[in-house]
Amino acid sequence: MAFPYQLKTPDAYHDAYRQSQKDPEAFWAGIASHFTWHKPWHSVVRSDFHTATHSWFEGGKLNITENCLDRYAASQPDTTAILWEPNNPAESTRTLTYRQLLDEVMLFANALKHRGICKGDRVCIYMGMVPELAIAVLACARIGAIHSVIFGGFSASSIADRVQDAGAKAIITCDGAFRGAKTIPLKSVVDDALQHCPTVQSVWVLRRTHEPVSMHNGRDYDWHSETEAMRATGNTHCHAESMDAEDPLFILYTSGSTGKPKGVVHTTAGYMLWAHYTFINVFQYQPGQIHFCTADIGWITGHSYILYGPLSAGATTLMFEGIPTWPDAGRFWDIVQKHNVDILYTAPTAIRSLMTFGTAPLQNKDLSSLKVLGTVGEPINAEAWHWYDREVGKGNAPIADTWWQTETGGIMISNLAGVTPAKPTFATLPLPGVFPVLVDENGKEIAGNGVSGNLCIQKPWPGIIRSTWGDHERCRQTYFSTYPGLYFTGDGCLRDEDGHYRITGRVDDVLSVSGHRIGTAEVENAINMHAGVVESAVVGFPHDIKGQGIYAYVICSSMPANETEMRQDILQTVSQVIGPIAKPDAIQFVSGLPKTRSGKIMRRILRKIAEGETQNLGDTTTLLDPGVVEEILRGKQA
Ligand code: WTA
């Protein structure tokens, strides 16, 4: 299938951009008409930035799985939809064709229905990167249940928070997950979480590691026997629930500047369109190509560019269970060679970490199938960009540096690979339908080129966040109230002389650690749970591989006798409360924190100290006790 709306020349891009500005309704209606609908929409877009209400294709009815599965199961049944590469290279690859994937999705959807899961119910999914994770997500979408995938690295208490906030009725999990040389006991983590989750009525367990798990009678169901029961009773067909365009498709929890993660809500039609349109255009996908996005489905990148984007295009999406450095640092390149990967989409952190192994792991690997490379999640430094271009793409595969967020549903600013020019460290130009604006602290627009400011978006796009689950006001306040009339991204940005955008990093208290979003307040809350801790302040600092590291200043009730032990205890606490991804890289014990007279922590100073600055700490005269800064400087952790 060719895509008439694929932009193949710079002119086509500029024309589409202008069109999306001049007549957004006609522009998006034209693209939406290529999808399968049960009922047409009556209005393309309605939006009010002041109340944070946006709707796309209102009145329309559809099911996203028909657009991702049924239409390709009919037109190209034997094309591989999911190509799965196991953690252990000695184990066999699995493939699911579009026909097979649809069948599996319908079977599991029926199993869920059979146990009382219906349209609108929330279902949390906490699994490793196995094909059944994709099946579970799509099965929810098939019956209109709202999925909320929780990244497999989160702790029991993080799961409990999310399950409670979503009021989830079911959890789908695995006995365990393989990750490199480790196995992670997912089901027992879920069991711990469920002690505090009264809404959960059923737990579905897929066997993967075959380690023993406890199965609660009447609550826990075995994936395999439940689906086999459906097969045995001929319950193999599952009709696709007719969803309103604005019915929620999923909730994905993400960190912000407050202590509590928020459930970003995306709805059906607009999200589908956005994931699809951006996939086709940014990666310049051609029918038959193999797309390898290395993210985990627990993050938005996996939702949009492992599942919904590629599947809505009839592509073959490669799902990898393992990690880039196991059994050795050549694993990505082995996969590219073995499966003739055309498009590789990864994070700068992965590139930087692989760079530390030098080029030896790339020797004798045939990477000539690669046509397009992509990066996402954090700013890419020039060195990593050039290494990716030279060593991986061999100078022949254009790199798309894609800027976007959980809240935007899909890519917002990026060059179109090989079509519009790339520029190292720049995301370059907005996609059609995306209208960025830079503003100063007071919300005044900074016009012209060669300027920097806070990045905002001034018009609705189809993938725009619809709400934060259970608390719409929070959505309005977080994104639409800082600069009235604009969506505020939380990112700082430079627009160069050519009008190209470069995202410089967060301007709020959100860190990007190895491309994962972590709120400093969340880490502080976790540290403060330790019995011996009185108060803490967490800031980011530049980290060679992770992009940003986590630096924690901690006040204990009494100065710890054994600092090393106390550090270990605090790390353990953070792992328990959030998960290992949020463990600080440095912990410094202090007797006080720099505070203003009104008691506000001066993070600016703490950030500078963590960055290694010793002299220009700015104005410290407004501090309650300026002496504390001297003490902190003396105790700085390397
Ligand atoms: C950052 C990930 C620079 C940014 C898809 C954003 C980037 C946050 C880029 C969203 C990029 C993402 N260049 N920074 N190409 N892409 N970011 O919600 O700070 O996990 O606000 O979504 O990642 O992270 P999230």
PDB file of C-alpha atoms in Angstrom, residues 115 171 173-175 186-198 200-207 212-223 225-226:
ATOM      1  CA  ARG A 115     -13.877 -12.764  32.769  1.00  0.00           C
ATOM      2  CA  ILE A 171      -3.597  -6.603  35.640  1.00  0.00           C
ATOM      3  CA  THR A 173       1.636  -9.744  33.837  1.00  0.00           C
ATOM      4  CA  CYS A 174       4.239 -12.476  33.351  1.00  0.00           C
ATOM      5  CA  ASP A 175       5.796 -14.876  35.822  1.00  0.00           C
ATOM      6  CA  LEU A 186       7.264  -9.610  37.762  1.00  0.00           C
ATOM      7  CA  LYS A 187       4.416 -11.610  39.255  1.00  0.00           C
ATOM      8  CA  SER A 188       5.728 -11.429  42.795  1.00  0.00           C
ATOM      9  CA  VAL A 189       6.148  -7.659  42.415  1.00  0.00           C
ATOM     10  CA  VAL A 190       2.518  -7.513  41.285  1.00  0.00           C
ATOM     11  CA  ASP A 191       1.482  -9.635  44.278  1.00  0.00           C
ATOM     12  CA  ASP A 192       3.106  -7.102  46.590  1.00  0.00           C
ATOM     13  CA  ALA A 193       1.452  -4.209  44.783  1.00  0.00           C
ATOM     14  CA  LEU A 194      -1.973  -5.853  44.933  1.00  0.00           C
ATOM     15  CA  GLN A 195      -2.084  -5.820  48.697  1.00  0.00           C
ATOM     16  CA  HIS A 196      -3.129  -2.211  48.286  1.00  0.00           C
ATOM     17  CA  CYS A 197      -5.327  -2.413  45.200  1.00  0.00           C
ATOM     18  CA  PRO A 198      -8.905  -3.370  46.039  1.00  0.00           C
ATOM     19  CA  VAL A 200      -8.323  -5.377  40.880  1.00  0.00           C
ATOM     20  CA  GLN A 201     -10.518  -8.412  40.296  1.00  0.00           C
ATOM     21  CA  SER A 202      -8.379 -10.455  37.957  1.00  0.00           C
ATOM     22  CA  VAL A 203      -4.708 -11.021  37.271  1.00  0.00           C
ATOM     23  CA  TRP A 204      -3.520 -12.660  34.091  1.00  0.00           C
ATOM     24  CA  VAL A 205      -0.205 -14.455  34.123  1.00  0.00           C
ATOM     25  CA  LEU A 206       1.786 -15.381  31.063  1.00  0.00           C
ATOM     26  CA  ARG A 207       4.475 -18.004  31.586  1.00  0.00           C
ATOM     27  CA  PRO A 212       7.371 -20.715  40.334  1.00  0.00           C
ATOM     28  CA  VAL A 213       4.736 -18.091  41.094  1.00  0.00           C
ATOM     29  CA  SER A 214       1.834 -18.028  43.505  1.00  0.00           C
ATOM     30  CA  MET A 215      -1.546 -18.141  41.792  1.00  0.00           C
ATOM     31  CA  HIS A 216      -4.453 -16.880  43.895  1.00  0.00           C
ATOM     32  CA  ASN A 217      -7.511 -18.979  43.439  1.00  0.00           C
ATOM     33  CA  GLY A 218     -10.383 -16.999  41.940  1.00  0.00           C
ATOM     34  CA  ARG A 219      -8.207 -13.999  41.126  1.00  0.00           C
ATOM     35  CA  ASP A 220      -5.274 -15.203  39.058  1.00  0.00           C
ATOM     36  CA  TYR A 221      -5.652 -16.741  35.625  1.00  0.00           C
ATOM     37  CA  ASP A 222      -3.131 -18.498  33.450  1.00  0.00           C
ATOM     38  CA  TRP A 223      -2.858 -16.794  30.061  1.00  0.00           C
ATOM     39  CA  SER A 225      -5.174 -22.053  29.682  1.00  0.00           C
ATOM     40  CA  GLU A 226      -7.614 -19.170  29.396  1.00  0.00           C
TER      41      GLU A 226
END
